[in-house]
Each structure stands twice: as structure tokens, then as C-alpha cells.
Coordinates of C-alpha atoms in Angstrom, one line a residue:
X1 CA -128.0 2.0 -8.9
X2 CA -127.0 3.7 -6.0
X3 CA -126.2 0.8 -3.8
X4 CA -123.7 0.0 -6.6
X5 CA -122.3 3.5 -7.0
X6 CA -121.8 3.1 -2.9
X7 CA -120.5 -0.6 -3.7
X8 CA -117.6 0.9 -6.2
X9 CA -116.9 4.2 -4.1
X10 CA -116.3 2.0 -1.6
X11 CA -113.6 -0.3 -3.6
X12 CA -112.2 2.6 -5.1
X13 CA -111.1 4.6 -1.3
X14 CA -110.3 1.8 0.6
X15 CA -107.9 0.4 -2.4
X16 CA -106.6 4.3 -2.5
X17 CA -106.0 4.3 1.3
X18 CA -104.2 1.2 1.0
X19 CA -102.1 1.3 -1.7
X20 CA -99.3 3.4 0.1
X21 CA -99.5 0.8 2.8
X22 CA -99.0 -2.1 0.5
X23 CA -96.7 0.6 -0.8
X24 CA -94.1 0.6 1.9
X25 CA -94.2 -3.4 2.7
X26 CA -93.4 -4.2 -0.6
X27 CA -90.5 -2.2 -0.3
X28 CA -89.4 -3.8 3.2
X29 CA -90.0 -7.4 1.8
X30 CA -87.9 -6.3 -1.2
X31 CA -91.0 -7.1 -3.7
X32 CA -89.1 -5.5 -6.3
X33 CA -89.2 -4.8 -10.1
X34 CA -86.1 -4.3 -11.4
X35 CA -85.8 -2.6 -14.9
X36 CA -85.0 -5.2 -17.8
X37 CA -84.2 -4.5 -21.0
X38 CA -87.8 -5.0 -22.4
X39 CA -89.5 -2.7 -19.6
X40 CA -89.9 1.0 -19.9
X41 CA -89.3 2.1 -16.2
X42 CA -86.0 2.9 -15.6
X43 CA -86.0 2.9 -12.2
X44 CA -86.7 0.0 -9.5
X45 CA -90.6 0.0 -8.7
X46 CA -92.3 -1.6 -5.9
X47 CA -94.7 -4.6 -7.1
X48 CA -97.5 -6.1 -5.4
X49 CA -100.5 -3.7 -5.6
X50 CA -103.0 -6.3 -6.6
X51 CA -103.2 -6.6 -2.7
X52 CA -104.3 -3.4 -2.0
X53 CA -107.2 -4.0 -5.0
X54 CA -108.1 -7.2 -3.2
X55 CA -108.4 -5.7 0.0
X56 CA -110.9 -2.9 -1.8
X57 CA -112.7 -5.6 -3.0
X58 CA -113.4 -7.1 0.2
X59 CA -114.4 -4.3 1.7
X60 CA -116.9 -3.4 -0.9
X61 CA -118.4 -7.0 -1.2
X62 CA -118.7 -7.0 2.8
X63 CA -120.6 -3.5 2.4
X64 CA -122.5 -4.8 -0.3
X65 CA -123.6 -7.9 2.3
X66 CA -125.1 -5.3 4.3
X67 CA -127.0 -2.9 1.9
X68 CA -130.7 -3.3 1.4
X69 CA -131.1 -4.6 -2.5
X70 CA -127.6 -6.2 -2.9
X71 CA -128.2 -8.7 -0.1
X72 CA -130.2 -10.5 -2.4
X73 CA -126.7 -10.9 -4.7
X74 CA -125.9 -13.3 -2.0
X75 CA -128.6 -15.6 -2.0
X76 CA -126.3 -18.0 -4.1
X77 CA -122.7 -18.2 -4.1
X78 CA -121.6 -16.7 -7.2
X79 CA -120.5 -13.3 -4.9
X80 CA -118.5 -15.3 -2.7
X81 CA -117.4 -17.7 -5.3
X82 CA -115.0 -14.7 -6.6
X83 CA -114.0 -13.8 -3.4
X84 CA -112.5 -17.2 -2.6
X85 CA -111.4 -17.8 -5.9
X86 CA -109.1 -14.0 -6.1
X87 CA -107.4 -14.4 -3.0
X88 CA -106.3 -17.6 -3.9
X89 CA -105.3 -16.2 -7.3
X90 CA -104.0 -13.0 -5.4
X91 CA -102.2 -14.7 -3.3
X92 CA -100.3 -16.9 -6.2
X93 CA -99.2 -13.5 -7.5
X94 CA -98.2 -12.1 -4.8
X95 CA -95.5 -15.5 -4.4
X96 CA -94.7 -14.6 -7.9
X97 CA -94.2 -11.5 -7.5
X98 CA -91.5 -12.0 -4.8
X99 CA -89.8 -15.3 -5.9
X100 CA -90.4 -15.6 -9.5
X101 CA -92.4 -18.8 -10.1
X102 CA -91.9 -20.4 -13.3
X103 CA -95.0 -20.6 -15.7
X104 CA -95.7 -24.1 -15.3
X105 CA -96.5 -23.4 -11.4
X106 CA -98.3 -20.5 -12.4
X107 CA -100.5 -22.3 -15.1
X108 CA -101.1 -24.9 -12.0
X109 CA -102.2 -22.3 -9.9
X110 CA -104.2 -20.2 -12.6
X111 CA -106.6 -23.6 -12.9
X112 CA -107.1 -24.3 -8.9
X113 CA -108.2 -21.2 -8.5
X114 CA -110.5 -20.7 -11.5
X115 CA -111.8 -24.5 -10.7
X116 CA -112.2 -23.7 -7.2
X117 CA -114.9 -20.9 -8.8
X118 CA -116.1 -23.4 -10.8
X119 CA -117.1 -25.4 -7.7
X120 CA -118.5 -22.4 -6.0
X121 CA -121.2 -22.0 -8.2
X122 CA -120.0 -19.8 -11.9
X123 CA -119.8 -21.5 -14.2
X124 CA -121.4 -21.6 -18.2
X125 CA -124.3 -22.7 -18.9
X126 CA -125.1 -21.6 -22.5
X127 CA -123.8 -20.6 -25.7
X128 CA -125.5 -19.1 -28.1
X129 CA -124.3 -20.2 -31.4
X130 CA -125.7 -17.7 -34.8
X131 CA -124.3 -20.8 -37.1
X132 CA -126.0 -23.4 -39.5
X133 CA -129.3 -22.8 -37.3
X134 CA -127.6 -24.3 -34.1
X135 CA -128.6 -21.8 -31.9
X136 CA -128.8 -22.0 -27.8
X137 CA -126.3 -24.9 -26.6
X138 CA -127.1 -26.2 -22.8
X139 CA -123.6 -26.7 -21.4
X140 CA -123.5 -29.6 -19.0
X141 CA -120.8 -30.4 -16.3
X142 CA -118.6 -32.4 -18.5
X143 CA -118.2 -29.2 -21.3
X144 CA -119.2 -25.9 -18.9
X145 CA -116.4 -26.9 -16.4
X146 CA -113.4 -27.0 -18.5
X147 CA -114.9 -24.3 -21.0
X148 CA -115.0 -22.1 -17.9
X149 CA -112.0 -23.2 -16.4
X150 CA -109.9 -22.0 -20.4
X151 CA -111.9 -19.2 -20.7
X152 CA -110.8 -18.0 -16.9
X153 CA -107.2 -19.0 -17.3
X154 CA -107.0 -17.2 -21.3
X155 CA -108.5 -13.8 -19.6
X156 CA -105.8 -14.4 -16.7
X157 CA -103.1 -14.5 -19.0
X158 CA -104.0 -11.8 -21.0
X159 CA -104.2 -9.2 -18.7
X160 CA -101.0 -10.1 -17.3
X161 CA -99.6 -9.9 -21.0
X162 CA -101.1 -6.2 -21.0
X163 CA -99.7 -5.2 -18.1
X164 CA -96.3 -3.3 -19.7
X165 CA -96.9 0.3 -19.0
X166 CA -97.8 2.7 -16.5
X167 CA -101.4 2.5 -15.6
X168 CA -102.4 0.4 -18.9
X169 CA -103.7 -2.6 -17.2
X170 CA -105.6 -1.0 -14.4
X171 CA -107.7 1.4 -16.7
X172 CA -108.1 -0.9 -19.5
X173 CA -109.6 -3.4 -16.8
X174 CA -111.9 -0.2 -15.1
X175 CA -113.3 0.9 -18.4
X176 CA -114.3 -3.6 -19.3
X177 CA -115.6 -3.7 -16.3
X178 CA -117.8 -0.6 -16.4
X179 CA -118.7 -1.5 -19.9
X180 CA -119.5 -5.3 -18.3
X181 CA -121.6 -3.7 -15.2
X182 CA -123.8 -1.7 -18.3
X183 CA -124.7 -4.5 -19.8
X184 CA -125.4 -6.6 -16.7
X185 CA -127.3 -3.6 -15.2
X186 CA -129.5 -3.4 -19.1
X187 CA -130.1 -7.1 -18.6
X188 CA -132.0 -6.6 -15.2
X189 CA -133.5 -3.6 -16.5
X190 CA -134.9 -5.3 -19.3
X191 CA -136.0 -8.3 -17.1
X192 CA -133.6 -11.0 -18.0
X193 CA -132.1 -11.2 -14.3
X194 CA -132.5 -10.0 -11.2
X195 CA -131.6 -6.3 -10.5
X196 CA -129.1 -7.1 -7.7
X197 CA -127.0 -9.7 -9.7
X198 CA -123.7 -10.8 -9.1
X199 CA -122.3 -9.9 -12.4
X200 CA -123.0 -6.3 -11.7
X201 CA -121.9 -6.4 -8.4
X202 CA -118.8 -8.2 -9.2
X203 CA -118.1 -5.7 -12.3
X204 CA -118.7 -2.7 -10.1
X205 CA -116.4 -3.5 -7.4
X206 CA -113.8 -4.8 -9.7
X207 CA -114.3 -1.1 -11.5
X208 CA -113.9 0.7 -8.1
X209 CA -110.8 -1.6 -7.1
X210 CA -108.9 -0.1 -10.5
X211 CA -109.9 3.2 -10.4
X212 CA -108.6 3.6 -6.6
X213 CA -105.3 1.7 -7.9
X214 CA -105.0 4.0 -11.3
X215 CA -103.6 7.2 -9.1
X216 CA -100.7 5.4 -7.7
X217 CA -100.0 3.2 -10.8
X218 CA -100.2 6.0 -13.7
X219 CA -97.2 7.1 -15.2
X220 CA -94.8 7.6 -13.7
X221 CA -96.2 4.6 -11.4
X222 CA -95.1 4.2 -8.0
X223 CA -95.8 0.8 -7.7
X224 CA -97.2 -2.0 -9.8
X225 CA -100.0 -3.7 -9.8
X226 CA -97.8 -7.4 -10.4
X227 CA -99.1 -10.6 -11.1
X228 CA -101.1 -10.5 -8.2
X229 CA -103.2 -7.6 -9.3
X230 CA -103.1 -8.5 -13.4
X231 CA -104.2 -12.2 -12.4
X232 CA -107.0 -10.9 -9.8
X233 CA -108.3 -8.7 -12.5
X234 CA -108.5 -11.3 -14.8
X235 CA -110.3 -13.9 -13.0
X236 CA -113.0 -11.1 -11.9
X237 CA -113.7 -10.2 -15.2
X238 CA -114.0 -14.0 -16.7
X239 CA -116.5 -14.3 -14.0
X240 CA -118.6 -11.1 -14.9
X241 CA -118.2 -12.4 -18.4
X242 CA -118.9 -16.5 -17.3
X243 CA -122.3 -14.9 -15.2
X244 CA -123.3 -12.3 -17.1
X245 CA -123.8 -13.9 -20.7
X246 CA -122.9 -17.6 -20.0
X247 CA -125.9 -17.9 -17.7
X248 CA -128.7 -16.5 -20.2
X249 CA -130.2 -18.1 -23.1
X250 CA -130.1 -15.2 -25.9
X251 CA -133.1 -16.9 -27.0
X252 CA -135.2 -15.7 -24.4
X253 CA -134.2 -11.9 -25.8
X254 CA -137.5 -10.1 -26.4
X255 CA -135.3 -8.3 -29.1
X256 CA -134.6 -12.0 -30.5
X257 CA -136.5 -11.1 -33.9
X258 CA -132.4 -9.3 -35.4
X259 CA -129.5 -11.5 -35.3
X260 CA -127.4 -8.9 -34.1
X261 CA -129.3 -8.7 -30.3
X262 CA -129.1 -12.6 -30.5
X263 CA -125.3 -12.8 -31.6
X264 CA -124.9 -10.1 -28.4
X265 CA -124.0 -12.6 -25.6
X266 CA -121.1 -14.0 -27.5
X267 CA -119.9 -10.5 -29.3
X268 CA -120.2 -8.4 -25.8
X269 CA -117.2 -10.3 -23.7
X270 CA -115.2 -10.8 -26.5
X271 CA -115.6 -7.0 -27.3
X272 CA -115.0 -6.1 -23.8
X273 CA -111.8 -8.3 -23.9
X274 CA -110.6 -7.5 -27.9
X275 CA -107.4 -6.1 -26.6
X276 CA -105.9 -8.1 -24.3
X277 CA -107.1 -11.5 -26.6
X278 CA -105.6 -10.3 -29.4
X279 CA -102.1 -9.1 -27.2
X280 CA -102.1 -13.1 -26.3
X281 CA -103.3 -14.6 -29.3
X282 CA -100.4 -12.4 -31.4
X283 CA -97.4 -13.2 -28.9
X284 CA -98.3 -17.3 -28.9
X285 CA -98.0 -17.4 -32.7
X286 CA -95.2 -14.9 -32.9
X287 CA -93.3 -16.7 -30.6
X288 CA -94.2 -20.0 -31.4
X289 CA -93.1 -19.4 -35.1
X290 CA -90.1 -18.2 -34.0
X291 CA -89.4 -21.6 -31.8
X292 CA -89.7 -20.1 -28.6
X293 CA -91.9 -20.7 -25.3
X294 CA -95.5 -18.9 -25.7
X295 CA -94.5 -17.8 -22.3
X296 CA -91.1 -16.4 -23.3
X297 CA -90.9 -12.9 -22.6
X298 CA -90.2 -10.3 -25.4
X299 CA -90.8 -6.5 -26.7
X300 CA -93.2 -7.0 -29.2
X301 CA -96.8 -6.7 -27.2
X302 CA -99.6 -4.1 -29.2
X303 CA -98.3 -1.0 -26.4
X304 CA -94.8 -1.6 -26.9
X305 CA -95.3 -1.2 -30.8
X306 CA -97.6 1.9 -29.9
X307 CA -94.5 3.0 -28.9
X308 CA -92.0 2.1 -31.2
X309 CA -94.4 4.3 -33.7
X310 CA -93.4 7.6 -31.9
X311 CA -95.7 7.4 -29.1
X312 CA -95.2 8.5 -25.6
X313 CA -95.4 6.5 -23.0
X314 CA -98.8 8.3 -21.4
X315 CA -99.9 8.6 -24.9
X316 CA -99.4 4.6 -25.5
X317 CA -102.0 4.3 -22.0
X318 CA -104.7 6.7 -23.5
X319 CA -104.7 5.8 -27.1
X320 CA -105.4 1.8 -25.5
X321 CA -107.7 3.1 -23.2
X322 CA -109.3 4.5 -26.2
X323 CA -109.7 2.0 -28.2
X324 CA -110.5 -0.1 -25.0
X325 CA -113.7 2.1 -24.4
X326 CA -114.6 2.5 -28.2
X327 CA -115.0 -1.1 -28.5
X328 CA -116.1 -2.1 -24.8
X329 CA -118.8 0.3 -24.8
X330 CA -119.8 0.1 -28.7
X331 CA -120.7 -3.7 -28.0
X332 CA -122.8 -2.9 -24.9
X333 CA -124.4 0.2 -26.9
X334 CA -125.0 -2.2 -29.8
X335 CA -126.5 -4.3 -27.2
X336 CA -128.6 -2.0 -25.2
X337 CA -130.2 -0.1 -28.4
X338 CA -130.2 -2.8 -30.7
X339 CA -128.1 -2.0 -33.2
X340 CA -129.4 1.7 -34.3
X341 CA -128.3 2.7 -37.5
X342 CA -127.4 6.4 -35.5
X343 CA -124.9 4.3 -32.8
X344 CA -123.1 2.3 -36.0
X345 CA -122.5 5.5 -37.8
X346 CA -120.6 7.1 -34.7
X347 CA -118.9 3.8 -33.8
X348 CA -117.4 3.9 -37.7
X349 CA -116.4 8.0 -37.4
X350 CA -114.7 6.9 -33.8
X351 CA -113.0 4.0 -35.8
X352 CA -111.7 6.1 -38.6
X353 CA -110.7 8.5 -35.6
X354 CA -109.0 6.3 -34.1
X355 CA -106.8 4.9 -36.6
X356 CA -105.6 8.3 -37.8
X357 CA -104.3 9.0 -34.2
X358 CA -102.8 5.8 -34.0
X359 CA -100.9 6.6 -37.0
X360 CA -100.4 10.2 -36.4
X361 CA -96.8 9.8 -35.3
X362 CA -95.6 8.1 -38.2
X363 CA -97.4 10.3 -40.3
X364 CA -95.5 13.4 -38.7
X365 CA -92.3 11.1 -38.5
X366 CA -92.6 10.8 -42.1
X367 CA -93.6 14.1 -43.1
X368 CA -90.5 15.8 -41.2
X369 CA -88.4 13.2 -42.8
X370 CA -89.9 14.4 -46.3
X371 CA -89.2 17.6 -45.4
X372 CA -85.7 17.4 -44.0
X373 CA -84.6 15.5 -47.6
X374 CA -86.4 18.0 -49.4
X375 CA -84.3 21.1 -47.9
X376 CA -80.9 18.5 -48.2
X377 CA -81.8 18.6 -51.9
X378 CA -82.5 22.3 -52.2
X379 CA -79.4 23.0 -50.3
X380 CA -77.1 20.7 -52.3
X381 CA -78.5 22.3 -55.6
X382 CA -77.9 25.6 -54.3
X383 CA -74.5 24.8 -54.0
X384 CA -74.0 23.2 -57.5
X385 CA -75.4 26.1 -58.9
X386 CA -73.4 28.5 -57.1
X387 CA -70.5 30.4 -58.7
X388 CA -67.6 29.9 -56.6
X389 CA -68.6 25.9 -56.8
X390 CA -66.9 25.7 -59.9
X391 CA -63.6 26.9 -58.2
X392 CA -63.8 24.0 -55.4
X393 CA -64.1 21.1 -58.5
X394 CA -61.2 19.4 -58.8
X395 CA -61.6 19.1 -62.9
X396 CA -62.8 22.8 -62.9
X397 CA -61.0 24.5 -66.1
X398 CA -58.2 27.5 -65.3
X399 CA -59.0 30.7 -65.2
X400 CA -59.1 33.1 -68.0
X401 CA -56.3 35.2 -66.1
X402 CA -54.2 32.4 -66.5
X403 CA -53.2 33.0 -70.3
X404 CA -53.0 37.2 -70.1
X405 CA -48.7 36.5 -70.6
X406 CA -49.2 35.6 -73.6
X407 CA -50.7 38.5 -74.8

């Protein structure tokens, strides 16, 4: 544990250090992010700060090389496998992020690098299905490749599609991989793989990389993490997910007796990655039912309606990263404890928590505008019932003072 706390201190200063660096040449090469009408920053912003993560990375995978236990990571190629396979994917980003490519040459790029991984060495090798008694699927060549290859390319995409707000992206990604490096780290603990494993070393460095990024990219954000980053981050943590529960046969659980341990590989990285899968899966349909290209960009994605609710903008970030952790880590808990009836009551409380504070705005919204038509209505009875009202209606009757000639 303490090579890997080294590991993701490591990733987390050097990306620190070199994010004002990366800072100030993005600014001379003009990589620029000019406000749009369905951004929230009002002001140009400097993009490109995936580079500074990848250098971070580098830096803590070389120091990892070097340290007693993790050396063993690198006995096959899995480590270096993501290193290849992010700076190529780093590197697309950073073309996009100063030209502009169009999604098709994206897409292209998106599956050479993750097949370029593929040939390195991650890929899946089995799926545990808890359907009609099917069980443990062995993945061959001709179905792991291309299910790793989709499954890289979805997670790619959908951080990218999170990536709308000030430091959303880059802690959302720190707390999955931190909740992928627990349940990687419980796996070795428990025997299932080796205690210096590539998932954990990859989820540790990818954890330090965003954290030493989050100071310079949290609201108000002087500089973005651009494709480069959002696409980096997303490969990493397909791999973590590809290595870490792709590679084991849930069968082979001592804890295999429940469904719920069994059902755990599957339930963990799609827990880890809820948010940003649903983001993508809710803007293909939305957009596709309204005619338009799944990659068309609009102002619809899960923070901009956080806003639109009456949230602010660094209330948005925490209320995802809330539900981000509360999900992330209730998967790996669920995992790690098997499914305590203790750990499933507090995961419910946090639930109903955290729908009340999602709502909480509108709630308020709606309670001042009961109020405010409430005190409208008393004030416009007060007048009605008023005296000297009767004196400003037109089809009042005269005065009594009127008639006193006649008498």
C-alpha cells in the first residue's frame, strides 16, 4: 500500500507542477476555448491539460518501474499497454483540441488506440453472466477484442460528454478510480490476483493524475482538461475496468455461495461508470429522436439540468461528485463485505439524502413562489376590502353628500 500511495503522490505533484506549464503553451499555441452558447464559462479558457495528466502518469508509472513490489506489475505488458495506448489517445486530443477534428476522425482514432491496447496485452477474458444458469463465459479473440475495443471507446466518449463544468470530469474520474484501485487492492487481498497488479497500479496513478489536475481545473478553472485529458481518462479507466474484473472468473469467488458477490464483477464497473453511461446513453436517444447526430452538441447533459434546477455551478460539481462516490464506493463496499445488511441500509439513507438535495432548489424555488402568490393574494384582498377602494371603482355609487340640496 505504500508503494501505491508513493505511486499516486507521485502523479498527483508532477501533474500539479506541470499544469501551469502546459498552462502558458496552450495559450502561445492559441489552444483556446472560446465560450459558446451551451458552455458556462464566460470567458476564453486555455485547453489542453490532459497533457500535463499524461505527463504525471509517466512519471508515476516510471517510479513505479523502480519500486520494490510494483516491479512485479511489469512482468507482462498490461502497465505499458496503457501507457502506449494514452499517448496515442492523448495525443489525438490534443489535435482536437487545437484544430477541431470532426467526430468521424475522432471515432477512427478512439479505436487505434484502444486496439493498439488490445494488442498489448488487456483485453477480456470473462463474463460472468447471473442469467438462465449461464454463468462464467470464456471470451476468445474473435468476441474479447471487439467487446474490449466498444467497451473502451463507450467509456472514452462518455467522459468527454461529462466534461461541461469546472472540475466535473477530473473529480468524478479521481473518486472511479479510487473506488476501482479498492476493489482491485480487495481482490489481491483476498487472493484472487497478485498484490502488485496492473489494475491497481493503473487506477492509482490515473487517481493521482486528477487530483494534481483538480486545483487548476475547479471552478473558476483556469484551464481545461480538453479532449485530450477527458479521452486519456477514459481509456485508463476502461482498462482498470477491462483488467480488473474482465480477467477473473467470479466463479472462483470463495464468497461464490450469494449471488450478489458473483453478480459483483459485472455490477462494480458499471457502478463506477453509472454517471457518465447514463450522460451518453440519454444524449444518443435524445438526440436521435429528435433527428440529429448522436454527436451533435447540445445543453441537455445530467449537469447542465443540475443547473437549470437552481443549482450553482460548484454546487452542480459536488452534488455529481456525490452521487459519483455514493455509487462508486457502494458497489466496491457491496463487494468487499458482501452485501451486509448494515452497508445496504446506509447506502438507501445516502440515496434518499441524496435525492432531497438534488431537489432542494426546486423545492425552495417553489416554496418562495408559493409564498410570493400568497402575499399577492393577501395584498390584493386587503385592497378590495379597504374603504377608500370603493371610491377608486368606476361603478362605485355617489355619495350620500351628493343629495343634501334637496333637503
Amino acid at each position: 500500500m505504500r508503494e501505491y500511495v508513493v505511486v499516486l503522490l507521485t502523479a498527483a505533484l508532477v501533474t500539479f507542477l506541470a499544469t501551469p506549464v502546459v498552462r502558458m503553451v496552450a495559450i502561445r499555441l492559441r489552444m483556446m476555448a472560446a465560450p459558446r452558447e451551451r458552455d458556462v464559462h464566460v470567458i476564453p479558457t486555455p485547453r489542453g491539460g490532459g497533457v500535463a495528466m499524461y505527463l504525471g502518469v509517466v512519471a508515476a508509472v516510471l517510479v513505479a518501474s523502480r519500486l520494490p513490489n510494483l516491479q512485479r506489475t511489469f512482468d507482462d505488458s498490461q502497465a505499458y499497454a496503457v501507457l502506449v495506448a494514452g499517448g496515442l489517445i492523448c495525443l489525438l486530443g490534443v489535435l482536437d483540441d487545437k484544430w477541431g477534428l470532426d467526430a468521424l476522425t475522432k471515432l477512427t482514432g478512439q479505436i487505434a488506440a484502444a486496439g493498439v491496447m488490445v494488442l498489448l496485452g488487456i483485453q477480456l477474458a470473462y463474463v460472468f453472466l447471473p442469467v438462465a444458469d449461464i454463468g462464467t463465459i470464456s471470451l476468445g479473440p474473435d468476441v474479447g477484442v471487439p467487446a474490449t475495443i466498444l467497451l473502451t471507446v463507450l467509456a472514452v466518449n462518455a467522459l468527454n460528454f461529462i466534461d461541461g463544468l469546472d472540475g466535473l470530469a477530473a473529480g468524478v474520474s479521481a473518486i472511479a478510480a479510487l473506488a476501482f484501485f479498492a476493489y482491485s487492492y480487495s481482490l489481491a487481498l483476498d487472493g484472487y490476483v497478485e498484490s502488485a497488479s496492473a489494475p491497481a497500479l493503473v487506477t492509482a496513478v490515473l487517481a493521482g493524475a486528477c487530483l494534481g489536475f483538480l486545483p487548476h481545473n475547479f471552478s473558476p478553472a483556469r484551464i481545461f482538461m480538453g479532449d485530450s485529458g477527458s479521452m486519456l481518462v477514459g481509456l485508463m479507466l476502461s482498462a482498470a475496468a477491462v483488467s480488473a474484473t474482465g480477467g477473473v472468473d467470479a466463479q472462483s469467488f470463495g464468497s461464490a455461495a450469494s449471488l450478489l458477490p458473483l453478480t459483483l464483477p459485472l455490477l462494480v464497473p458499471i457502478a463506477v461508470l453509472f454517471i457518465p453511461f447514463t450522460d451518453l446513453v440519454l444524449a444518443v436517444f435524445r438526440r436521435t429522436l429528435r433527428g440529429r447526430s448522436p454527436f451533435a452538441p447540445d445543453k441537455m447533459h445530467l449537469h447542465h439540468r443540475l443547473l437549470s434546477i437552481g443549482h450553482s455551478h460548484r454546487r452542480a460539481v459536488l452534488v455529481m461528485y456525490f452521487w459519483a462516490a455514493l455509487l462508486s464506493f457502494g458497489a466496491v463496499g457491496l463487494s468487499i463485505t458482501g452485501g451486509r445488511a448494515e452497508l445496504l441500509v446506509v447506502i438507501a439513507v445516502l440515496l434518499v439524502v441524496g435525492v432531497v438535495v438534488v431537489l432542494s432548489p426546486r423545492a425552495r424555488r417553489a416554496a418562495r413562489e408559493a409564498r410570493a402568490a400568497e402575499l399577492e393574494a393577501q395584498r390584493q384582498k386587503s385592497r378590495a376590502d379597504h374603504p377608500t377602494s370603493r371610491l377608486r371603482r368606476p361603478d362605485a355609487e355617489p355619495s350620500a353628500t351628493v343629495g343634501d340640496g334637496a333637503r
